Amino acid sequence: MGIFPRASLLVLAAAPVPAKPNPKAAAQASKAALALVDQFVIPAYRNLVQTTEAQEKTWAAFAAKRETGDFSSLRAAYNATADSWANAQFIKTGPITLFLRYDRFAYWPEARNATSRALEQLLTSANPKDLQPDSLAHDSVAGQGLTALERLLYEGDDPAGLLKKPGKDGAWRTQVGLGIARNLAVISRDVLKDWTAPDGVRAAIASNKGWKNLFADAPEAARLLLTDLVVGFKLMHDVKLLPVLGANAAAAKPKSAEAWRSGRSQRDLKLNLAAAQGMTKALADVTTPAHRGKIDGLLANAAKAIDAMPADLGEAAADPKRRARVDAARAAIKAAQTEIANTLPGDVGVTLGFNSLDGD
């Protein structure tokens, strides 16, 4: 399970083990890894902790005065958390990969409407033990993350009314939302702790050591993080746009768009692109000025193309009059990915797994 299609984007499983870099390249890669961690990864997870904790408090406040509670505050807290996740979504290296945390935080794309089925099981169980983080850790990944919260807050004609409904049904539905919000905060804190603890990932990279068999040393950590960046572009291009676009307007699939219920599809892409800009900025000291300038230009072009894309990108993909703007964003994202994949590995002093570079 996971956010990437199994056949095309499981990069690391198929990637050959690279040859050990020479000392100069290893030093360059180690410097890059630490820069990425300090300037992008840890700040991204700190922000995720802040928004998930705020979201949990918002649900708790709503639950305390449910029938008169501020439903709009729940949506605002969800969107703040989803913003933070879009900023961290590229990161597949490190503790987020342990215990299915990545999928448990946001299971998308989902298989066979798995989120609705898993959420329905929670809604009908009425067992408080099912909402405890240690229970959710062993349950279906589809029913415990942002994708499940989106259903509670945006699906149906009157999601607010269902949460505020007098009696046990409304009360339990609210407890399910609170339980999911609490679980997201727990996952975020655990991931940040694993990065920042004295024996955590950051310390291992700074000491050029491995961490929990996820990487052997700092250069390998750099390779994995840079692969995350390249595969992040494939996420935007191959997963968030290509299936939505289809071969033509008649074959477009609007409901394949990420977070289409909450209207976040374009916004998530904008934040993903901003995250990519943040990651490349962290590598400024190890990249050549020429490469940096070209990458900055291509990223700026991609940002403009995404800004010009309709907010309802799924519906726009099916509209012959607006479809071109969605496809223009797709092409701009692909151009940036190609340049980054071709130039940054050499600058950083690493090689990427071949599956991070192949195909459209």
mmCIF file of N, CA and C in Angstrom, residues 45 48-49 52-53 56 85 95-107 133-134 136-137 140-141 144-146 179-195:
data_model
loop_
_atom_site.group_PDB
_atom_site.id
_atom_site.type_symbol
_atom_site.label_atom_id
_atom_site.label_comp_id
_atom_site.label_asym_id
_atom_site.label_seq_id
_atom_site.Cartn_x
_atom_site.Cartn_y
_atom_site.Cartn_z
ATOM 1 N N TYR A 45 8.484 18.827 9.301
ATOM 2 C CA TYR A 45 7.830 17.996 10.305
ATOM 3 C C TYR A 45 7.458 18.789 11.562
ATOM 4 N N LEU A 48 4.239 20.217 10.716
ATOM 5 C CA LEU A 48 3.206 19.189 10.718
ATOM 6 C C LEU A 48 2.740 18.900 12.144
ATOM 7 N N VAL A 49 3.672 18.864 13.082
ATOM 8 C CA VAL A 49 3.300 18.659 14.481
ATOM 9 C C VAL A 49 2.406 19.803 14.962
ATOM 10 N N THR A 52 -1.157 19.483 13.313
ATOM 11 C CA THR A 52 -1.934 18.327 13.777
ATOM 12 C C THR A 52 -2.350 18.488 15.233
ATOM 13 N N GLU A 53 -1.473 19.067 16.048
ATOM 14 C CA GLU A 53 -1.857 19.303 17.439
ATOM 15 C C GLU A 53 -2.969 20.335 17.530
ATOM 16 N N GLU A 56 -6.191 18.594 16.567
ATOM 17 C CA GLU A 56 -6.730 17.778 17.651
ATOM 18 C C GLU A 56 -7.463 18.650 18.666
ATOM 19 N N TRP A 85 0.960 18.758 5.292
ATOM 20 C CA TRP A 85 1.261 17.467 4.693
ATOM 21 C C TRP A 85 1.734 17.633 3.256
ATOM 22 N N PRO A 95 11.907 8.005 9.263
ATOM 23 C CA PRO A 95 10.926 7.351 10.135
ATOM 24 C C PRO A 95 9.492 7.384 9.620
ATOM 25 N N ILE A 96 9.166 8.231 8.678
ATOM 26 C CA ILE A 96 7.815 8.234 8.117
ATOM 27 C C ILE A 96 7.509 6.905 7.434
ATOM 28 N N THR A 97 8.557 6.173 7.043
ATOM 29 C CA THR A 97 8.350 4.887 6.366
ATOM 30 C C THR A 97 8.104 3.746 7.351
ATOM 31 N N LEU A 98 8.360 3.955 8.626
ATOM 32 C CA LEU A 98 8.183 2.896 9.619
ATOM 33 C C LEU A 98 6.719 2.787 10.043
ATOM 34 N N PHE A 99 6.292 1.570 10.328
ATOM 35 C CA PHE A 99 4.958 1.312 10.887
ATOM 36 C C PHE A 99 3.834 1.837 9.987
ATOM 37 N N LEU A 100 4.072 1.877 8.682
ATOM 38 C CA LEU A 100 3.078 2.355 7.714
ATOM 39 C C LEU A 100 2.625 3.783 8.002
ATOM 40 N N ARG A 101 3.488 4.570 8.624
ATOM 41 C CA ARG A 101 3.082 5.925 9.000
ATOM 42 C C ARG A 101 2.665 6.773 7.802
ATOM 43 N N TYR A 102 3.387 6.623 6.707
ATOM 44 C CA TYR A 102 3.086 7.444 5.538
ATOM 45 C C TYR A 102 1.660 7.185 5.059
ATOM 46 N N ASP A 103 1.321 5.927 4.870
ATOM 47 C CA ASP A 103 -0.014 5.580 4.403
ATOM 48 C C ASP A 103 -1.075 5.872 5.449
ATOM 49 N N ARG A 104 -0.737 5.694 6.705
ATOM 50 C CA ARG A 104 -1.701 5.960 7.764
ATOM 51 C C ARG A 104 -2.004 7.447 7.874
ATOM 52 N N PHE A 105 -1.062 8.281 7.502
ATOM 53 C CA PHE A 105 -1.307 9.723 7.581
ATOM 54 C C PHE A 105 -2.229 10.177 6.452
ATOM 55 N N ALA A 106 -2.018 9.681 5.253
ATOM 56 C CA ALA A 106 -2.858 10.073 4.121
ATOM 57 C C ALA A 106 -2.819 8.963 3.088
ATOM 58 N N TYR A 107 -3.828 8.116 3.118
ATOM 59 C CA TYR A 107 -3.873 6.993 2.180
ATOM 60 C C TYR A 107 -4.483 7.450 0.860
ATOM 61 N N PRO A 133 -4.694 5.350 19.458
ATOM 62 C CA PRO A 133 -3.590 5.269 18.498
ATOM 63 C C PRO A 133 -2.965 3.885 18.385
ATOM 64 N N ASP A 134 -2.861 3.156 19.507
ATOM 65 C CA ASP A 134 -2.247 1.832 19.416
ATOM 66 C C ASP A 134 -3.156 0.851 18.669
ATOM 67 N N LEU A 136 -5.383 1.903 16.193
ATOM 68 C CA LEU A 136 -5.356 2.367 14.810
ATOM 69 C C LEU A 136 -4.075 1.950 14.104
ATOM 70 N N ALA A 137 -2.986 1.833 14.862
ATOM 71 C CA ALA A 137 -1.710 1.453 14.259
ATOM 72 C C ALA A 137 -1.773 0.073 13.619
ATOM 73 N N SER A 140 -6.784 -0.807 9.387
ATOM 74 C CA SER A 140 -6.648 -0.391 7.990
ATOM 75 C C SER A 140 -6.084 1.014 7.896
ATOM 76 N N VAL A 141 -5.060 1.179 7.049
ATOM 77 C CA VAL A 141 -4.469 2.500 6.865
ATOM 78 C C VAL A 141 -5.473 3.463 6.242
ATOM 79 N N GLN A 144 -7.857 6.093 8.798
ATOM 80 C CA GLN A 144 -7.315 6.792 9.965
ATOM 81 C C GLN A 144 -6.525 8.055 9.658
ATOM 82 N N GLY A 145 -6.577 8.556 8.447
ATOM 83 C CA GLY A 145 -5.758 9.713 8.102
ATOM 84 C C GLY A 145 -6.548 10.863 7.515
ATOM 85 N N LEU A 146 -5.835 11.736 6.818
ATOM 86 C CA LEU A 146 -6.457 12.916 6.226
ATOM 87 C C LEU A 146 -7.562 12.558 5.246
ATOM 88 N N GLY A 179 -10.724 11.100 17.215
ATOM 89 C CA GLY A 179 -9.756 10.011 17.276
ATOM 90 C C GLY A 179 -8.787 10.037 16.116
ATOM 91 N N ILE A 180 -9.288 10.329 14.928
ATOM 92 C CA ILE A 180 -8.411 10.417 13.756
ATOM 93 C C ILE A 180 -7.458 11.599 13.905
ATOM 94 N N ALA A 181 -7.972 12.728 14.369
ATOM 95 C CA ALA A 181 -7.121 13.909 14.562
ATOM 96 C C ALA A 181 -6.036 13.627 15.601
ATOM 97 N N ARG A 182 -6.408 12.940 16.679
ATOM 98 C CA ARG A 182 -5.432 12.595 17.721
ATOM 99 C C ARG A 182 -4.352 11.663 17.151
ATOM 100 N N ASN A 183 -4.774 10.718 16.342
ATOM 101 C CA ASN A 183 -3.833 9.774 15.744
ATOM 102 C C ASN A 183 -2.841 10.490 14.828
ATOM 103 N N LEU A 184 -3.306 11.454 14.066
ATOM 104 C CA LEU A 184 -2.409 12.217 13.192
ATOM 105 C C LEU A 184 -1.382 12.998 14.001
ATOM 106 N N ALA A 185 -1.804 13.542 15.122
ATOM 107 C CA ALA A 185 -0.858 14.265 15.974
ATOM 108 C C ALA A 185 0.191 13.320 16.549
ATOM 109 N N VAL A 186 -0.236 12.127 16.946
ATOM 110 C CA VAL A 186 0.704 11.138 17.489
ATOM 111 C C VAL A 186 1.726 10.740 16.433
ATOM 112 N N ILE A 187 1.269 10.458 15.228
ATOM 113 C CA ILE A 187 2.191 10.084 14.149
ATOM 114 C C ILE A 187 3.193 11.202 13.903
ATOM 115 N N SER A 188 2.710 12.435 13.836
ATOM 116 C CA SER A 188 3.600 13.576 13.561
ATOM 117 C C SER A 188 4.655 13.725 14.642
ATOM 118 N N ARG A 189 4.232 13.633 15.896
ATOM 119 C CA ARG A 189 5.201 13.767 16.995
ATOM 120 C C ARG A 189 6.228 12.649 16.976
ATOM 121 N N ASP A 190 5.778 11.434 16.702
ATOM 122 C CA ASP A 190 6.705 10.305 16.671
ATOM 123 C C ASP A 190 7.740 10.456 15.555
ATOM 124 N N VAL A 191 7.294 10.916 14.401
ATOM 125 C CA VAL A 191 8.229 11.109 13.284
ATOM 126 C C VAL A 191 9.234 12.199 13.611
ATOM 127 N N LEU A 192 8.764 13.318 14.135
ATOM 128 C CA LEU A 192 9.688 14.401 14.477
ATOM 129 C C LEU A 192 10.683 13.956 15.550
ATOM 130 N N LYS A 193 10.210 13.230 16.547
ATOM 131 C CA LYS A 193 11.099 12.737 17.598
ATOM 132 C C LYS A 193 12.179 11.844 17.009
ATOM 133 N N ASP A 194 11.794 10.966 16.078
ATOM 134 C CA ASP A 194 12.784 10.079 15.470
ATOM 135 C C ASP A 194 13.818 10.844 14.657
ATOM 136 N N TRP A 195 13.436 11.972 14.119
ATOM 137 C CA TRP A 195 14.415 12.789 13.379
ATOM 138 C C TRP A 195 15.345 13.557 14.312
#
